[in-house]
Amino acid sequence: MSAPHRLTRHAIQVLLLAQIAVVSVYCFWFVPTFAGGIGPEDETTGGPSDALVVAALVFGVVVVALDTVACRGIARAGRGAGPARRPLLVAGAVQALIVVCALVAGSAVAAAGAGLLLVSLAAAHLTLRPRAG
């Protein structure tokens, strides 16, 4: 495997690991802690919305699990134990899910970040695929 391919693979893994960390903090700590509002006690909107907390926890588990599977698959592909196609597709599906959920939730920053990672994954899919001949 050439140096640019190795660099691309490692960069994608670092970005996915960073995404795992951000999603974990947001879904498993921030949303359950601040779902009722941020501010002085008399200005909060009440207790955390149970549906919001459950949705954040489920979303977090799905994203962290699929990103972990993608990272593991990309690492295995780097060792020559299999193709990188499926892990890149899994990671791309996760990014598409994050873009849709972020747009529904009104977070343009999260949607833009996941969209940029989705473009990077598509480029990596094109560059890391095996070539004929």
PDB file of C-alpha atoms in Angstrom:
ATOM      1  CA  MET A   1       0.000   0.000   0.000  1.00  0.00           C
ATOM      2  CA  SER A   2       1.403   3.378  -0.982  1.00  0.00           C
ATOM      3  CA  ALA A   3       2.053   6.224   1.426  1.00  0.00           C
ATOM      4  CA  PRO A   4      -0.924   8.348   0.208  1.00  0.00           C
ATOM      5  CA  HIS A   5      -3.258   5.374   0.682  1.00  0.00           C
ATOM      6  CA  ARG A   6      -1.900   4.763   4.165  1.00  0.00           C
ATOM      7  CA  LEU A   7      -2.253   8.457   5.019  1.00  0.00           C
ATOM      8  CA  THR A   8      -5.823   8.506   3.708  1.00  0.00           C
ATOM      9  CA  ARG A   9      -6.733   5.406   5.703  1.00  0.00           C
ATOM     10  CA  HIS A  10      -5.240   6.818   8.906  1.00  0.00           C
ATOM     11  CA  ALA A  11      -6.878  10.217   8.385  1.00  0.00           C
ATOM     12  CA  ILE A  12     -10.288   8.605   7.972  1.00  0.00           C
ATOM     13  CA  GLN A  13      -9.767   6.520  11.092  1.00  0.00           C
ATOM     14  CA  VAL A  14      -8.746   9.590  13.106  1.00  0.00           C
ATOM     15  CA  LEU A  15     -11.824  11.492  11.884  1.00  0.00           C
ATOM     16  CA  LEU A  16     -14.109   8.577  12.743  1.00  0.00           C
ATOM     17  CA  LEU A  17     -12.548   8.244  16.208  1.00  0.00           C
ATOM     18  CA  ALA A  18     -13.006  11.976  16.776  1.00  0.00           C
ATOM     19  CA  GLN A  19     -16.615  11.625  15.688  1.00  0.00           C
ATOM     20  CA  ILE A  20     -17.100   8.763  18.141  1.00  0.00           C
ATOM     21  CA  ALA A  21     -15.784  10.996  20.930  1.00  0.00           C
ATOM     22  CA  VAL A  22     -17.980  13.977  19.975  1.00  0.00           C
ATOM     23  CA  VAL A  23     -21.132  11.878  19.534  1.00  0.00           C
ATOM     24  CA  SER A  24     -20.472  10.092  22.836  1.00  0.00           C
ATOM     25  CA  VAL A  25     -20.103  13.335  24.772  1.00  0.00           C
ATOM     26  CA  TYR A  26     -23.134  14.887  23.111  1.00  0.00           C
ATOM     27  CA  CYS A  27     -25.509  11.915  23.212  1.00  0.00           C
ATOM     28  CA  PHE A  28     -24.471  10.269  26.469  1.00  0.00           C
ATOM     29  CA  TRP A  29     -23.679  13.324  28.604  1.00  0.00           C
ATOM     30  CA  PHE A  30     -24.862  16.654  27.164  1.00  0.00           C
ATOM     31  CA  VAL A  31     -28.396  15.743  26.057  1.00  0.00           C
ATOM     32  CA  PRO A  32     -29.328  13.770  29.208  1.00  0.00           C
ATOM     33  CA  THR A  33     -27.869  16.494  31.426  1.00  0.00           C
ATOM     34  CA  PHE A  34     -29.251  19.586  29.682  1.00  0.00           C
ATOM     35  CA  ALA A  35     -32.414  18.337  27.928  1.00  0.00           C
ATOM     36  CA  GLY A  36     -34.537  20.412  30.327  1.00  0.00           C
ATOM     37  CA  GLY A  37     -32.769  23.646  29.416  1.00  0.00           C
ATOM     38  CA  ILE A  38     -29.658  25.562  30.342  1.00  0.00           C
ATOM     39  CA  GLY A  39     -29.870  28.433  32.772  1.00  0.00           C
ATOM     40  CA  PRO A  40     -30.868  29.273  36.311  1.00  0.00           C
ATOM     41  CA  GLU A  41     -33.265  26.854  37.982  1.00  0.00           C
ATOM     42  CA  ASP A  42     -36.296  29.108  37.561  1.00  0.00           C
ATOM     43  CA  GLU A  43     -35.701  29.528  33.802  1.00  0.00           C
ATOM     44  CA  THR A  44     -35.479  25.884  32.789  1.00  0.00           C
ATOM     45  CA  THR A  45     -38.375  24.373  30.921  1.00  0.00           C
ATOM     46  CA  GLY A  46     -38.774  21.475  33.334  1.00  0.00           C
ATOM     47  CA  GLY A  47     -37.270  18.021  33.507  1.00  0.00           C
ATOM     48  CA  PRO A  48     -35.551  16.391  30.576  1.00  0.00           C
ATOM     49  CA  SER A  49     -37.812  15.199  27.843  1.00  0.00           C
ATOM     50  CA  ASP A  50     -37.744  11.415  28.095  1.00  0.00           C
ATOM     51  CA  ALA A  51     -38.328  10.954  24.374  1.00  0.00           C
ATOM     52  CA  LEU A  52     -35.444  13.304  23.516  1.00  0.00           C
ATOM     53  CA  VAL A  53     -33.071  11.547  25.901  1.00  0.00           C
ATOM     54  CA  VAL A  54     -34.035   8.083  24.614  1.00  0.00           C
ATOM     55  CA  ALA A  55     -33.672   9.229  20.993  1.00  0.00           C
ATOM     56  CA  ALA A  56     -30.224  10.707  21.738  1.00  0.00           C
ATOM     57  CA  LEU A  57     -29.095   7.545  23.504  1.00  0.00           C
ATOM     58  CA  VAL A  58     -30.292   5.275  20.677  1.00  0.00           C
ATOM     59  CA  PHE A  59     -28.729   7.559  18.063  1.00  0.00           C
ATOM     60  CA  GLY A  60     -25.463   7.602  20.016  1.00  0.00           C
ATOM     61  CA  VAL A  61     -25.340   3.821  20.355  1.00  0.00           C
ATOM     62  CA  VAL A  62     -26.031   3.318  16.632  1.00  0.00           C
ATOM     63  CA  VAL A  63     -23.432   5.873  15.490  1.00  0.00           C
ATOM     64  CA  VAL A  64     -20.728   4.715  17.906  1.00  0.00           C
ATOM     65  CA  ALA A  65     -21.301   1.037  17.042  1.00  0.00           C
ATOM     66  CA  LEU A  66     -21.267   1.584  13.273  1.00  0.00           C
ATOM     67  CA  ASP A  67     -18.265   3.936  13.396  1.00  0.00           C
ATOM     68  CA  THR A  68     -16.409   1.332  15.465  1.00  0.00           C
ATOM     69  CA  VAL A  69     -17.232  -1.371  12.917  1.00  0.00           C
ATOM     70  CA  ALA A  70     -16.051   0.932  10.106  1.00  0.00           C
ATOM     71  CA  CYS A  71     -12.774   1.766  11.898  1.00  0.00           C
ATOM     72  CA  ARG A  72     -12.099  -1.914  12.541  1.00  0.00           C
ATOM     73  CA  GLY A  73     -12.829  -2.794   8.916  1.00  0.00           C
ATOM     74  CA  ILE A  74     -10.595  -0.022   7.595  1.00  0.00           C
ATOM     75  CA  ALA A  75      -7.785  -1.219   9.885  1.00  0.00           C
ATOM     76  CA  ARG A  76      -8.246  -4.810   8.653  1.00  0.00           C
ATOM     77  CA  ALA A  77      -8.164  -3.602   5.052  1.00  0.00           C
ATOM     78  CA  GLY A  78      -4.906  -1.807   5.772  1.00  0.00           C
ATOM     79  CA  ARG A  79      -3.392  -5.087   6.964  1.00  0.00           C
ATOM     80  CA  GLY A  80      -4.572  -6.793   3.789  1.00  0.00           C
ATOM     81  CA  ALA A  81      -7.234  -8.875   5.547  1.00  0.00           C
ATOM     82  CA  GLY A  82     -10.033  -7.669   3.310  1.00  0.00           C
ATOM     83  CA  PRO A  83     -11.253  -4.877   1.048  1.00  0.00           C
ATOM     84  CA  ALA A  84     -11.991  -1.384   2.363  1.00  0.00           C
ATOM     85  CA  ARG A  85     -15.196  -1.104   0.332  1.00  0.00           C
ATOM     86  CA  ARG A  86     -17.668  -2.334   2.944  1.00  0.00           C
ATOM     87  CA  PRO A  87     -16.226  -0.359   5.904  1.00  0.00           C
ATOM     88  CA  LEU A  88     -16.198   2.800   3.804  1.00  0.00           C
ATOM     89  CA  LEU A  89     -19.831   2.189   2.825  1.00  0.00           C
ATOM     90  CA  VAL A  90     -20.772   1.666   6.493  1.00  0.00           C
ATOM     91  CA  ALA A  91     -18.995   4.884   7.463  1.00  0.00           C
ATOM     92  CA  GLY A  92     -20.705   6.702   4.585  1.00  0.00           C
ATOM     93  CA  ALA A  93     -24.121   5.449   5.698  1.00  0.00           C
ATOM     94  CA  VAL A  94     -23.414   6.709   9.218  1.00  0.00           C
ATOM     95  CA  GLN A  95     -22.468  10.121   7.828  1.00  0.00           C
ATOM     96  CA  ALA A  96     -25.671  10.251   5.779  1.00  0.00           C
ATOM     97  CA  LEU A  97     -27.660   9.366   8.918  1.00  0.00           C
ATOM     98  CA  ILE A  98     -25.893  12.112  10.872  1.00  0.00           C
ATOM     99  CA  VAL A  99     -26.521  14.678   8.122  1.00  0.00           C
ATOM    100  CA  VAL A 100     -30.245  13.874   8.036  1.00  0.00           C
ATOM    101  CA  CYS A 101     -30.630  13.844  11.837  1.00  0.00           C
ATOM    102  CA  ALA A 102     -28.606  17.052  12.212  1.00  0.00           C
ATOM    103  CA  LEU A 103     -30.752  18.824   9.630  1.00  0.00           C
ATOM    104  CA  VAL A 104     -33.929  17.633  11.362  1.00  0.00           C
ATOM    105  CA  ALA A 105     -32.544  18.831  14.714  1.00  0.00           C
ATOM    106  CA  GLY A 106     -31.488  22.161  13.182  1.00  0.00           C
ATOM    107  CA  SER A 107     -27.727  21.770  13.617  1.00  0.00           C
ATOM    108  CA  ALA A 108     -26.125  23.090  10.460  1.00  0.00           C
ATOM    109  CA  VAL A 109     -22.626  22.724  11.939  1.00  0.00           C
ATOM    110  CA  ALA A 110     -23.058  18.998  12.603  1.00  0.00           C
ATOM    111  CA  ALA A 111     -24.608  18.497   9.174  1.00  0.00           C
ATOM    112  CA  ALA A 112     -21.746  20.344   7.490  1.00  0.00           C
ATOM    113  CA  GLY A 113     -19.117  18.370   9.413  1.00  0.00           C
ATOM    114  CA  ALA A 114     -20.697  15.032   8.591  1.00  0.00           C
ATOM    115  CA  GLY A 115     -21.219  16.144   4.996  1.00  0.00           C
ATOM    116  CA  LEU A 116     -17.525  16.972   4.623  1.00  0.00           C
ATOM    117  CA  LEU A 117     -16.584  13.602   6.101  1.00  0.00           C
ATOM    118  CA  LEU A 118     -19.040  11.942   3.701  1.00  0.00           C
ATOM    119  CA  VAL A 119     -17.301  13.627   0.758  1.00  0.00           C
ATOM    120  CA  SER A 120     -13.916  12.495   2.133  1.00  0.00           C
ATOM    121  CA  LEU A 121     -15.198   8.929   2.432  1.00  0.00           C
ATOM    122  CA  ALA A 122     -16.473   8.996  -1.143  1.00  0.00           C
ATOM    123  CA  ALA A 123     -13.079  10.222  -2.337  1.00  0.00           C
ATOM    124  CA  ALA A 124     -11.335   7.534  -0.300  1.00  0.00           C
ATOM    125  CA  HIS A 125     -13.672   4.922  -1.737  1.00  0.00           C
ATOM    126  CA  LEU A 126     -12.563   5.949  -5.205  1.00  0.00           C
ATOM    127  CA  THR A 127      -8.845   6.082  -4.386  1.00  0.00           C
ATOM    128  CA  LEU A 128      -8.616   2.951  -2.203  1.00  0.00           C
ATOM    129  CA  ARG A 129     -10.462   0.588  -4.507  1.00  0.00           C
ATOM    130  CA  PRO A 130      -8.394  -2.064  -6.233  1.00  0.00           C
ATOM    131  CA  ARG A 131      -7.362  -1.271  -9.764  1.00  0.00           C
ATOM    132  CA  ALA A 132      -7.456  -3.730 -12.630  1.00  0.00           C
ATOM    133  CA  GLY A 133      -4.186  -4.732 -14.165  1.00  0.00           C
TER     134      GLY A 133
END
